[in-house]
Short mmCIF file of N, CA and C in Angstrom, two decimals:
data_model
loop_
_atom_site.label_atom_id
_atom_site.label_comp_id
_atom_site.label_asym_id
_atom_site.label_seq_id
_atom_site.Cartn_x
_atom_site.Cartn_y
_atom_site.Cartn_z
N ARG G 11 0.81 -1.21 0.00
CA ARG G 11 0.00 0.00 0.00
C ARG G 11 0.85 1.27 0.00
N PHE G 12 2.11 1.13 0.40
CA PHE G 12 2.96 2.31 0.48
C PHE G 12 4.02 2.32 -0.63
N GLU G 13 3.80 1.48 -1.66
CA GLU G 13 4.82 1.37 -2.71
C GLU G 13 5.07 2.71 -3.39
N GLU G 14 4.04 3.51 -3.57
CA GLU G 14 4.19 4.80 -4.24
C GLU G 14 4.55 5.91 -3.28
N GLY G 15 4.72 5.58 -2.01
CA GLY G 15 5.14 6.57 -1.04
C GLY G 15 4.01 7.27 -0.34
N HIS G 16 3.00 7.69 -1.07
CA HIS G 16 1.89 8.45 -0.48
C HIS G 16 0.57 7.93 -1.05
N PRO G 17 0.05 6.83 -0.51
CA PRO G 17 -1.22 6.30 -1.02
C PRO G 17 -2.35 7.29 -0.82
N LEU G 18 -3.38 7.13 -1.65
CA LEU G 18 -4.52 8.02 -1.60
C LEU G 18 -5.32 7.79 -0.32
N VAL G 19 -5.64 8.90 0.35
CA VAL G 19 -6.51 8.87 1.52
C VAL G 19 -7.81 9.57 1.14
N SER G 20 -8.93 8.90 1.40
CA SER G 20 -10.24 9.48 1.12
C SER G 20 -10.85 10.00 2.41
N ALA G 21 -11.10 11.29 2.45
CA ALA G 21 -11.82 11.89 3.58
C ALA G 21 -13.31 11.85 3.23
N ILE G 22 -14.10 11.28 4.13
CA ILE G 22 -15.53 11.14 3.90
C ILE G 22 -16.28 12.06 4.87
N ILE G 23 -17.05 12.99 4.32
CA ILE G 23 -17.79 13.95 5.14
C ILE G 23 -19.28 13.83 4.83
N PRO G 24 -20.05 13.12 5.66
CA PRO G 24 -21.50 13.14 5.48
C PRO G 24 -22.06 14.44 6.03
N SER G 25 -23.10 14.96 5.40
CA SER G 25 -23.62 16.26 5.83
C SER G 25 -25.08 16.43 5.45
N ILE G 26 -25.76 17.26 6.23
CA ILE G 26 -27.11 17.70 5.88
C ILE G 26 -27.09 19.17 5.45
N GLY G 27 -25.89 19.67 5.12
CA GLY G 27 -25.76 21.03 4.63
C GLY G 27 -25.68 22.08 5.71
N ARG G 28 -25.21 21.70 6.89
CA ARG G 28 -25.06 22.69 7.96
C ARG G 28 -23.95 23.68 7.59
N PRO G 29 -24.03 24.93 8.06
CA PRO G 29 -22.98 25.91 7.76
C PRO G 29 -21.59 25.46 8.19
N SER G 30 -21.50 24.63 9.25
CA SER G 30 -20.20 24.15 9.73
C SER G 30 -19.49 23.27 8.71
N LEU G 31 -20.21 22.79 7.70
CA LEU G 31 -19.58 21.98 6.65
C LEU G 31 -18.44 22.74 5.97
N VAL G 32 -18.58 24.06 5.83
CA VAL G 32 -17.55 24.86 5.15
C VAL G 32 -16.21 24.71 5.87
N ALA G 33 -16.20 24.87 7.19
CA ALA G 33 -14.95 24.76 7.95
C ALA G 33 -14.43 23.33 7.95
N ALA G 34 -15.32 22.35 8.02
CA ALA G 34 -14.88 20.95 7.98
C ALA G 34 -14.18 20.65 6.66
N LEU G 35 -14.79 21.07 5.57
CA LEU G 35 -14.21 20.83 4.25
C LEU G 35 -12.88 21.56 4.09
N GLU G 36 -12.81 22.81 4.56
CA GLU G 36 -11.54 23.55 4.48
C GLU G 36 -10.44 22.81 5.24
N SER G 37 -10.78 22.25 6.41
CA SER G 37 -9.76 21.55 7.19
C SER G 37 -9.28 20.29 6.48
N ALA G 38 -10.14 19.63 5.73
CA ALA G 38 -9.73 18.46 4.96
C ALA G 38 -8.84 18.87 3.79
N LEU G 39 -9.18 19.98 3.15
CA LEU G 39 -8.39 20.45 2.01
C LEU G 39 -7.03 20.98 2.43
N HIS G 40 -6.87 21.36 3.70
CA HIS G 40 -5.60 21.91 4.17
C HIS G 40 -4.72 20.88 4.87
N GLN G 41 -4.98 19.61 4.65
CA GLN G 41 -4.13 18.58 5.24
C GLN G 41 -2.75 18.59 4.59
N THR G 42 -1.73 18.29 5.40
CA THR G 42 -0.36 18.25 4.89
C THR G 42 -0.05 16.95 4.14
N TRP G 43 -0.90 15.94 4.27
CA TRP G 43 -0.72 14.72 3.49
C TRP G 43 -0.96 15.06 2.02
N PRO G 44 -0.03 14.70 1.11
CA PRO G 44 -0.09 15.23 -0.25
C PRO G 44 -1.07 14.54 -1.19
N ASN G 45 -1.65 13.42 -0.81
CA ASN G 45 -2.49 12.68 -1.75
C ASN G 45 -3.85 12.41 -1.10
N MET G 46 -4.76 13.37 -1.28
CA MET G 46 -6.07 13.31 -0.63
C MET G 46 -7.18 13.46 -1.67
N GLU G 47 -8.30 12.81 -1.39
CA GLU G 47 -9.55 13.15 -2.05
C GLU G 47 -10.58 13.36 -0.94
N ILE G 48 -11.53 14.23 -1.19
CA ILE G 48 -12.58 14.50 -0.20
C ILE G 48 -13.91 14.22 -0.86
N VAL G 49 -14.68 13.33 -0.25
CA VAL G 49 -16.02 13.01 -0.73
C VAL G 49 -17.01 13.56 0.28
N VAL G 50 -17.77 14.57 -0.14
CA VAL G 50 -18.82 15.15 0.70
C VAL G 50 -20.13 14.50 0.27
N SER G 51 -20.70 13.74 1.19
CA SER G 51 -21.91 12.99 0.88
C SER G 51 -23.10 13.69 1.53
N ILE G 52 -23.89 14.37 0.72
CA ILE G 52 -25.01 15.16 1.21
C ILE G 52 -26.24 14.27 1.37
N ASP G 53 -26.81 14.29 2.57
CA ASP G 53 -28.01 13.50 2.87
C ASP G 53 -29.24 14.27 2.38
N GLY G 54 -29.46 14.21 1.07
CA GLY G 54 -30.54 14.96 0.45
C GLY G 54 -30.13 15.39 -0.94
N ASP G 55 -30.65 16.52 -1.40
CA ASP G 55 -30.36 16.98 -2.75
C ASP G 55 -29.55 18.28 -2.74
N GLU G 56 -29.33 18.82 -3.94
CA GLU G 56 -28.46 19.98 -4.12
C GLU G 56 -28.94 21.22 -3.37
N ARG G 57 -30.22 21.31 -3.09
CA ARG G 57 -30.74 22.50 -2.41
C ARG G 57 -30.13 22.69 -1.02
N LEU G 58 -29.67 21.60 -0.39
CA LEU G 58 -29.11 21.70 0.96
C LEU G 58 -27.81 22.49 1.01
N VAL G 59 -27.11 22.60 -0.10
CA VAL G 59 -25.82 23.31 -0.10
C VAL G 59 -25.84 24.57 -0.96
N GLU G 60 -27.01 24.95 -1.44
CA GLU G 60 -27.09 26.12 -2.34
C GLU G 60 -26.56 27.39 -1.71
N GLY G 61 -26.78 27.61 -0.43
CA GLY G 61 -26.35 28.85 0.19
C GLY G 61 -24.96 28.80 0.80
N LEU G 62 -24.27 27.69 0.67
CA LEU G 62 -22.95 27.53 1.30
C LEU G 62 -21.84 27.87 0.32
N ASP G 63 -20.84 28.59 0.79
CA ASP G 63 -19.69 28.94 -0.04
C ASP G 63 -18.63 27.85 0.16
N LEU G 64 -18.85 26.70 -0.48
CA LEU G 64 -17.95 25.56 -0.28
C LEU G 64 -16.66 25.75 -1.06
N PRO G 65 -15.52 25.53 -0.40
CA PRO G 65 -14.21 25.70 -1.05
C PRO G 65 -13.83 24.47 -1.86
N LEU G 66 -14.45 24.29 -3.00
CA LEU G 66 -14.23 23.09 -3.80
C LEU G 66 -13.01 23.23 -4.70
N ASP G 67 -12.31 22.12 -4.89
CA ASP G 67 -11.24 22.08 -5.88
C ASP G 67 -11.22 20.67 -6.46
N SER G 68 -10.19 20.36 -7.25
CA SER G 68 -10.16 19.10 -7.98
C SER G 68 -10.09 17.88 -7.06
N ARG G 69 -9.71 18.06 -5.81
CA ARG G 69 -9.64 16.92 -4.88
C ARG G 69 -10.99 16.60 -4.25
N CYS G 70 -11.99 17.42 -4.50
CA CYS G 70 -13.27 17.32 -3.78
C CYS G 70 -14.41 16.93 -4.73
N ARG G 71 -15.25 16.02 -4.26
CA ARG G 71 -16.46 15.64 -4.99
C ARG G 71 -17.65 15.73 -4.06
N LEU G 72 -18.76 16.22 -4.57
CA LEU G 72 -20.02 16.20 -3.85
C LEU G 72 -20.90 15.12 -4.45
N ILE G 73 -21.47 14.29 -3.58
CA ILE G 73 -22.47 13.33 -4.03
C ILE G 73 -23.73 13.57 -3.20
N PHE G 74 -24.86 13.16 -3.73
CA PHE G 74 -26.14 13.43 -3.09
C PHE G 74 -26.95 12.14 -3.01
N THR G 75 -27.60 11.94 -1.86
CA THR G 75 -28.46 10.76 -1.72
C THR G 75 -29.80 10.97 -2.41
N GLY G 76 -30.17 12.21 -2.71
CA GLY G 76 -31.41 12.53 -3.38
C GLY G 76 -32.52 12.84 -2.39
N THR G 77 -32.77 11.93 -1.49
CA THR G 77 -33.72 12.16 -0.39
C THR G 77 -33.00 11.91 0.91
N SER G 78 -33.60 12.34 2.00
CA SER G 78 -32.98 12.15 3.31
C SER G 78 -33.04 10.67 3.69
N VAL G 79 -31.87 10.07 3.87
CA VAL G 79 -31.78 8.65 4.23
C VAL G 79 -31.05 8.44 5.55
N GLY G 80 -30.55 9.52 6.14
CA GLY G 80 -29.82 9.42 7.40
C GLY G 80 -28.32 9.54 7.20
N GLY G 81 -27.67 10.12 8.19
CA GLY G 81 -26.23 10.36 8.10
C GLY G 81 -25.41 9.10 7.93
N GLN G 82 -25.84 8.01 8.58
CA GLN G 82 -25.08 6.77 8.49
C GLN G 82 -25.12 6.20 7.06
N VAL G 83 -26.26 6.35 6.36
CA VAL G 83 -26.35 5.89 4.98
C VAL G 83 -25.52 6.80 4.08
N ALA G 84 -25.60 8.11 4.32
CA ALA G 84 -24.80 9.05 3.52
C ALA G 84 -23.31 8.76 3.68
N ARG G 85 -22.87 8.46 4.90
CA ARG G 85 -21.46 8.11 5.12
C ARG G 85 -21.09 6.86 4.34
N GLY G 86 -21.95 5.84 4.39
CA GLY G 86 -21.68 4.61 3.66
C GLY G 86 -21.59 4.82 2.16
N ARG G 87 -22.45 5.68 1.64
CA ARG G 87 -22.40 5.97 0.21
C ARG G 87 -21.14 6.74 -0.15
N GLY G 88 -20.69 7.60 0.77
CA GLY G 88 -19.44 8.31 0.54
C GLY G 88 -18.26 7.35 0.50
N ILE G 89 -18.24 6.39 1.41
CA ILE G 89 -17.17 5.39 1.41
C ILE G 89 -17.22 4.58 0.12
N SER G 90 -18.41 4.17 -0.30
CA SER G 90 -18.54 3.38 -1.54
C SER G 90 -18.07 4.16 -2.76
N ALA G 91 -18.28 5.47 -2.75
CA ALA G 91 -17.90 6.31 -3.90
C ALA G 91 -16.42 6.68 -3.88
N SER G 92 -15.74 6.43 -2.78
CA SER G 92 -14.34 6.86 -2.65
C SER G 92 -13.40 5.89 -3.35
N ARG G 93 -12.16 6.36 -3.59
CA ARG G 93 -11.17 5.56 -4.33
C ARG G 93 -9.91 5.30 -3.53
N GLY G 94 -9.83 5.82 -2.31
CA GLY G 94 -8.58 5.75 -1.57
C GLY G 94 -8.24 4.38 -1.03
N ASP G 95 -6.95 4.17 -0.79
CA ASP G 95 -6.48 2.97 -0.11
C ASP G 95 -6.81 3.04 1.38
N PHE G 96 -6.93 4.27 1.88
CA PHE G 96 -7.25 4.51 3.27
C PHE G 96 -8.43 5.47 3.34
N VAL G 97 -9.21 5.35 4.41
CA VAL G 97 -10.40 6.17 4.61
C VAL G 97 -10.26 6.90 5.94
N ALA G 98 -10.60 8.18 5.93
CA ALA G 98 -10.64 8.97 7.16
C ALA G 98 -12.01 9.63 7.24
N LEU G 99 -12.65 9.50 8.39
CA LEU G 99 -14.00 10.03 8.57
C LEU G 99 -13.94 11.41 9.20
N LEU G 100 -14.83 12.30 8.74
CA LEU G 100 -14.90 13.64 9.29
C LEU G 100 -16.36 14.07 9.35
N ASP G 101 -16.86 14.32 10.55
CA ASP G 101 -18.23 14.83 10.69
C ASP G 101 -18.27 16.29 10.25
N ASP G 102 -19.43 16.74 9.79
CA ASP G 102 -19.51 18.09 9.22
C ASP G 102 -19.50 19.20 10.26
N ASP G 103 -19.46 18.83 11.55
CA ASP G 103 -19.33 19.85 12.59
C ASP G 103 -18.00 19.74 13.33
N ASP G 104 -17.06 19.01 12.74
CA ASP G 104 -15.71 18.89 13.29
C ASP G 104 -14.70 19.46 12.30
N ILE G 105 -13.49 19.75 12.79
CA ILE G 105 -12.39 20.15 11.91
C ILE G 105 -11.15 19.38 12.32
N TRP G 106 -10.24 19.19 11.36
CA TRP G 106 -8.96 18.54 11.60
C TRP G 106 -7.86 19.58 11.66
N PHE G 107 -6.85 19.34 12.51
CA PHE G 107 -5.62 20.10 12.42
C PHE G 107 -4.89 19.68 11.15
N PRO G 108 -4.11 20.56 10.52
CA PRO G 108 -3.48 20.24 9.23
C PRO G 108 -2.64 18.96 9.20
N PRO G 109 -1.87 18.60 10.24
CA PRO G 109 -1.05 17.39 10.13
C PRO G 109 -1.76 16.10 10.55
N LYS G 110 -3.07 16.14 10.79
CA LYS G 110 -3.77 14.98 11.32
C LYS G 110 -3.57 13.72 10.47
N ILE G 111 -3.86 13.81 9.18
CA ILE G 111 -3.76 12.64 8.31
C ILE G 111 -2.29 12.21 8.15
N GLU G 112 -1.39 13.17 8.02
CA GLU G 112 0.03 12.83 7.86
C GLU G 112 0.54 12.04 9.06
N ARG G 113 0.17 12.45 10.25
CA ARG G 113 0.62 11.75 11.45
C ARG G 113 -0.03 10.37 11.56
N GLN G 114 -1.30 10.27 11.20
CA GLN G 114 -1.95 8.96 11.26
C GLN G 114 -1.37 8.02 10.20
N MET G 115 -1.04 8.55 9.04
CA MET G 115 -0.45 7.70 8.01
C MET G 115 0.95 7.26 8.39
N ALA G 116 1.67 8.05 9.15
CA ALA G 116 2.98 7.61 9.66
C ALA G 116 2.79 6.42 10.59
N ALA G 117 1.77 6.47 11.44
CA ALA G 117 1.48 5.35 12.32
C ALA G 117 1.03 4.13 11.52
N ALA G 118 0.24 4.36 10.47
CA ALA G 118 -0.21 3.26 9.61
C ALA G 118 0.98 2.60 8.91
N ARG G 119 1.89 3.43 8.41
CA ARG G 119 3.09 2.90 7.74
C ARG G 119 3.89 2.02 8.71
N GLN G 120 4.07 2.49 9.93
CA GLN G 120 4.82 1.72 10.92
C GLN G 120 4.13 0.40 11.22
N ALA G 121 2.81 0.42 11.32
CA ALA G 121 2.07 -0.82 11.60
C ALA G 121 2.24 -1.82 10.46
N VAL G 122 2.20 -1.34 9.21
CA VAL G 122 2.38 -2.22 8.05
C VAL G 122 3.79 -2.79 8.04
N VAL G 123 4.79 -1.95 8.32
CA VAL G 123 6.18 -2.42 8.39
C VAL G 123 6.33 -3.53 9.43
N GLU G 124 5.58 -3.41 10.52
CA GLU G 124 5.64 -4.41 11.59
C GLU G 124 4.77 -5.63 11.32
N GLY G 125 4.11 -5.67 10.14
CA GLY G 125 3.39 -6.86 9.74
C GLY G 125 1.88 -6.82 9.84
N ALA G 126 1.30 -5.67 10.13
CA ALA G 126 -0.16 -5.58 10.25
C ALA G 126 -0.81 -5.80 8.89
N GLN G 127 -1.88 -6.59 8.86
CA GLN G 127 -2.66 -6.77 7.64
C GLN G 127 -3.65 -5.64 7.44
N HIS G 128 -4.12 -5.09 8.55
CA HIS G 128 -5.06 -3.98 8.51
C HIS G 128 -4.63 -2.94 9.55
N VAL G 129 -5.05 -1.70 9.31
CA VAL G 129 -4.74 -0.65 10.27
C VAL G 129 -5.99 0.13 10.61
N LEU G 130 -6.09 0.49 11.86
CA LEU G 130 -7.15 1.36 12.37
C LEU G 130 -6.46 2.31 13.34
N ILE G 131 -6.37 3.57 12.96
CA ILE G 131 -5.62 4.56 13.71
C ILE G 131 -6.58 5.61 14.26
N GLY G 132 -6.45 5.91 15.53
CA GLY G 132 -7.25 6.96 16.15
C GLY G 132 -6.37 8.12 16.55
N CYS G 133 -6.97 9.08 17.23
CA CYS G 133 -6.23 10.22 17.74
C CYS G 133 -7.04 10.85 18.87
N ARG G 134 -6.45 11.81 19.50
CA ARG G 134 -7.19 12.59 20.50
C ARG G 134 -7.93 13.73 19.80
N ALA G 135 -8.88 14.31 20.52
CA ALA G 135 -9.64 15.43 19.98
C ALA G 135 -9.79 16.52 21.02
N GLU G 136 -9.77 17.75 20.56
CA GLU G 136 -10.04 18.88 21.43
C GLU G 136 -11.53 19.23 21.34
N LEU G 137 -12.16 19.37 22.49
CA LEU G 137 -13.53 19.84 22.54
C LEU G 137 -13.50 21.33 22.82
N VAL G 138 -14.17 22.10 21.97
CA VAL G 138 -14.18 23.55 22.14
C VAL G 138 -15.63 24.03 22.18
N ASN G 139 -15.82 25.20 22.82
CA ASN G 139 -17.17 25.77 22.84
C ASN G 139 -17.39 26.61 21.59
N GLU G 140 -18.54 27.28 21.51
CA GLU G 140 -18.87 28.06 20.32
C GLU G 140 -17.93 29.22 20.08
N ASP G 141 -17.24 29.67 21.13
CA ASP G 141 -16.27 30.76 20.99
C ASP G 141 -14.87 30.25 20.64
N GLY G 142 -14.72 28.95 20.52
CA GLY G 142 -13.42 28.37 20.21
C GLY G 142 -12.55 28.12 21.42
N ARG G 143 -13.10 28.30 22.62
CA ARG G 143 -12.31 28.08 23.84
C ARG G 143 -12.23 26.59 24.15
N LEU G 144 -11.01 26.11 24.46
CA LEU G 144 -10.80 24.70 24.77
C LEU G 144 -11.53 24.32 26.05
N ILE G 145 -12.35 23.28 25.95
CA ILE G 145 -13.06 22.76 27.10
C ILE G 145 -12.37 21.53 27.67
N ASP G 146 -11.95 20.63 26.77
CA ASP G 146 -11.38 19.37 27.22
C ASP G 146 -10.64 18.72 26.06
N ILE G 147 -9.82 17.74 26.39
CA ILE G 147 -9.17 16.89 25.40
C ILE G 147 -9.57 15.46 25.70
N ILE G 148 -10.04 14.75 24.67
CA ILE G 148 -10.45 13.36 24.86
C ILE G 148 -9.73 12.47 23.85
N PRO G 149 -9.54 11.20 24.16
CA PRO G 149 -9.82 10.56 25.45
C PRO G 149 -8.77 10.93 26.49
N LYS G 150 -9.12 10.70 27.74
CA LYS G 150 -8.20 11.00 28.84
C LYS G 150 -6.99 10.08 28.81
N ARG G 151 -7.21 8.85 28.38
CA ARG G 151 -6.09 7.92 28.26
C ARG G 151 -6.28 7.08 27.00
N LEU G 152 -5.21 6.51 26.51
CA LEU G 152 -5.26 5.64 25.35
C LEU G 152 -5.45 4.19 25.82
N PRO G 153 -5.89 3.31 24.92
CA PRO G 153 -6.03 1.90 25.33
C PRO G 153 -4.69 1.31 25.74
N SER G 154 -4.71 0.45 26.73
CA SER G 154 -3.51 -0.27 27.14
C SER G 154 -3.27 -1.43 26.19
N ARG G 155 -2.03 -1.86 26.05
CA ARG G 155 -1.72 -2.99 25.18
C ARG G 155 -2.49 -4.22 25.67
N GLY G 156 -3.22 -4.85 24.78
CA GLY G 156 -3.97 -6.04 25.13
C GLY G 156 -5.34 -5.78 25.73
N GLU G 157 -5.68 -4.52 25.98
CA GLU G 157 -6.98 -4.21 26.57
C GLU G 157 -8.08 -4.39 25.52
N ARG G 158 -9.15 -5.07 25.89
CA ARG G 158 -10.28 -5.24 24.98
C ARG G 158 -10.91 -3.88 24.71
N PHE G 159 -11.24 -3.63 23.44
CA PHE G 159 -11.75 -2.31 23.10
C PHE G 159 -13.10 -2.05 23.77
N SER G 160 -13.91 -3.08 23.93
CA SER G 160 -15.20 -2.90 24.60
C SER G 160 -15.00 -2.44 26.04
N GLU G 161 -13.98 -2.97 26.70
CA GLU G 161 -13.70 -2.54 28.07
C GLU G 161 -13.12 -1.13 28.08
N TYR G 162 -12.31 -0.82 27.09
CA TYR G 162 -11.74 0.53 27.01
C TYR G 162 -12.84 1.58 26.89
N ILE G 163 -13.86 1.30 26.05
CA ILE G 163 -14.92 2.28 25.85
C ILE G 163 -15.88 2.35 27.04
N PHE G 164 -16.27 1.16 27.56
CA PHE G 164 -17.40 1.14 28.48
C PHE G 164 -17.07 0.94 29.95
N VAL G 165 -15.90 0.39 30.27
CA VAL G 165 -15.58 0.11 31.67
C VAL G 165 -14.68 1.22 32.19
N ARG G 166 -15.17 1.98 33.16
CA ARG G 166 -14.43 3.13 33.68
C ARG G 166 -14.29 3.00 35.19
N ASP G 167 -13.13 3.40 35.71
CA ASP G 167 -13.00 3.45 37.16
C ASP G 167 -13.47 4.79 37.72
N ARG G 168 -13.73 5.74 36.80
CA ARG G 168 -14.33 7.01 37.19
C ARG G 168 -14.98 7.61 35.96
N ILE G 169 -15.87 8.54 36.16
CA ILE G 169 -16.55 9.19 35.05
C ILE G 169 -15.64 10.26 34.46
N PHE G 170 -15.45 10.22 33.14
CA PHE G 170 -14.69 11.25 32.45
C PHE G 170 -15.67 12.26 31.89
N PRO G 171 -15.69 13.49 32.37
CA PRO G 171 -16.62 14.47 31.82
C PRO G 171 -16.20 14.91 30.43
N GLY G 172 -17.19 15.28 29.63
CA GLY G 172 -16.89 16.01 28.40
C GLY G 172 -16.71 15.20 27.15
N GLY G 173 -16.91 13.89 27.14
CA GLY G 173 -16.80 13.22 25.86
C GLY G 173 -16.57 11.74 25.93
N THR G 174 -16.55 11.13 24.77
CA THR G 174 -16.41 9.69 24.63
C THR G 174 -14.96 9.33 24.35
N ALA G 175 -14.72 8.04 24.36
CA ALA G 175 -13.36 7.56 24.14
C ALA G 175 -13.00 7.51 22.66
N ALA G 176 -14.00 7.48 21.79
CA ALA G 176 -13.73 7.39 20.36
C ALA G 176 -14.87 8.03 19.59
N GLY G 177 -14.52 8.72 18.53
CA GLY G 177 -15.51 9.33 17.66
C GLY G 177 -15.08 9.18 16.22
N SER G 178 -16.03 9.26 15.31
CA SER G 178 -15.73 8.96 13.91
C SER G 178 -14.68 9.90 13.32
N SER G 179 -14.66 11.17 13.72
CA SER G 179 -13.71 12.11 13.13
C SER G 179 -12.27 11.87 13.57
N MET G 180 -12.08 10.96 14.52
CA MET G 180 -10.75 10.61 14.99
C MET G 180 -10.12 9.47 14.17
N LEU G 181 -10.90 8.82 13.31
CA LEU G 181 -10.50 7.53 12.75
C LEU G 181 -9.93 7.61 11.34
N LEU G 182 -8.90 6.79 11.12
CA LEU G 182 -8.35 6.51 9.80
C LEU G 182 -8.10 5.01 9.73
N PHE G 183 -8.44 4.38 8.60
CA PHE G 183 -8.31 2.93 8.50
C PHE G 183 -8.13 2.53 7.05
N ASP G 184 -7.62 1.31 6.84
CA ASP G 184 -7.48 0.84 5.47
C ASP G 184 -8.86 0.45 4.94
N ARG G 185 -9.07 0.73 3.68
CA ARG G 185 -10.38 0.59 3.06
C ARG G 185 -10.95 -0.82 3.19
N ALA G 186 -10.09 -1.84 3.17
CA ALA G 186 -10.56 -3.23 3.21
C ALA G 186 -11.38 -3.52 4.47
N LEU G 187 -11.16 -2.76 5.53
CA LEU G 187 -11.92 -3.00 6.76
C LEU G 187 -13.41 -2.77 6.55
N THR G 188 -13.77 -1.86 5.65
CA THR G 188 -15.21 -1.62 5.43
C THR G 188 -15.84 -2.73 4.60
N ASP G 189 -15.03 -3.50 3.89
CA ASP G 189 -15.55 -4.68 3.19
C ASP G 189 -15.75 -5.82 4.17
N ILE G 190 -14.81 -5.97 5.10
CA ILE G 190 -14.89 -7.03 6.11
C ILE G 190 -16.02 -6.76 7.09
N ALA G 191 -16.13 -5.51 7.52
CA ALA G 191 -17.14 -5.12 8.51
C ALA G 191 -17.79 -3.82 8.07
N PRO G 192 -18.83 -3.88 7.25
CA PRO G 192 -19.51 -2.64 6.82
C PRO G 192 -20.16 -1.93 7.99
N PHE G 193 -20.29 -0.61 7.85
CA PHE G 193 -21.05 0.16 8.84
C PHE G 193 -22.51 -0.26 8.78
N ASP G 194 -23.15 -0.36 9.92
CA ASP G 194 -24.56 -0.74 10.00
C ASP G 194 -25.43 0.49 9.79
N SER G 195 -26.04 0.59 8.63
CA SER G 195 -26.84 1.77 8.30
C SER G 195 -28.21 1.78 8.97
N THR G 196 -28.55 0.70 9.68
CA THR G 196 -29.86 0.66 10.34
C THR G 196 -29.83 1.29 11.73
N LEU G 197 -28.64 1.55 12.26
CA LEU G 197 -28.54 2.11 13.60
C LEU G 197 -28.76 3.62 13.56
N PRO G 198 -29.62 4.16 14.42
CA PRO G 198 -29.86 5.60 14.40
C PRO G 198 -28.71 6.41 15.01
N ILE G 199 -27.97 5.84 15.96
CA ILE G 199 -26.83 6.51 16.58
C ILE G 199 -25.73 5.49 16.88
N HIS G 200 -24.54 5.99 17.19
CA HIS G 200 -23.39 5.19 17.62
C HIS G 200 -22.96 4.15 16.58
N GLN G 201 -23.11 4.48 15.29
CA GLN G 201 -22.63 3.56 14.26
C GLN G 201 -21.11 3.37 14.37
N ASP G 202 -20.41 4.45 14.75
CA ASP G 202 -18.95 4.35 14.84
C ASP G 202 -18.53 3.39 15.96
N TRP G 203 -19.18 3.46 17.11
CA TRP G 203 -18.85 2.53 18.19
C TRP G 203 -19.18 1.09 17.80
N ASP G 204 -20.33 0.89 17.19
CA ASP G 204 -20.71 -0.44 16.75
C ASP G 204 -19.67 -0.99 15.79
N TRP G 205 -19.23 -0.16 14.82
CA TRP G 205 -18.25 -0.60 13.85
C TRP G 205 -16.91 -0.90 14.50
N LEU G 206 -16.48 -0.03 15.41
CA LEU G 206 -15.21 -0.27 16.09
C LEU G 206 -15.23 -1.58 16.86
N LEU G 207 -16.34 -1.88 17.52
CA LEU G 207 -16.44 -3.13 18.27
C LEU G 207 -16.39 -4.33 17.32
N LYS G 208 -17.03 -4.23 16.17
CA LYS G 208 -16.99 -5.33 15.20
C LYS G 208 -15.58 -5.52 14.65
N VAL G 209 -14.92 -4.43 14.33
CA VAL G 209 -13.55 -4.51 13.78
C VAL G 209 -12.60 -5.07 14.83
#
C-alpha cells in the first residue's frame, strides 16, 4: 500500500448542509498529506448546499443521496464512492488540524512495516465551545496494550466528563476493513462505536 510513497486517503464527510460543513471541508483540504480526495456525501439533494460557499477544488467531490436517508447511509455511500487505499472520517461539525492525516499515516506505515494486515488509527480530539475556547481533550487515556476495546470504551474506574473515548472524526483505517465489517446503516446513533467493536 505504500509502494508509491503516499497512497490516496479518502476523507468522507457526510452532511445535511449545515454551515459548519464549510470549515470541515476547508480543514480536509488543508491537510499536509499530499495525496487526498474528499467526498462530501449530502443527505438529500443539491438544495441543501445552495447557500454555502464551499471551497471546492479538484480533490473534492459532492455526491447526493437525493432524499434524506440518514447520516449513516450518507457516510456509507461516501465510502462506496471513494477511491482511496485509506479512509478517514470527518463529521460536518468537526475540523482537523493540518497534520492529522500525515501523522496517522505515519502510524499506519509503521504498523504495516511491523506486519499488520489492517490498520485502524485513532487520535485525540479537542472539545471547544462556540467561541473556540478549549473545554477538554479526549480521550483522557489511550487503550492499554492487550486491553479489549469494549472494556476501554465502556468500563471506567471514574466518570470522564466532556466526551467519549472514540468518535468517527478521529478515525483513519485501510479501506478493506469496510468490506470485512460494513457500517450498520440501520442504527440511528453510535454507528462508529458499533463498527469499532466489530472490527
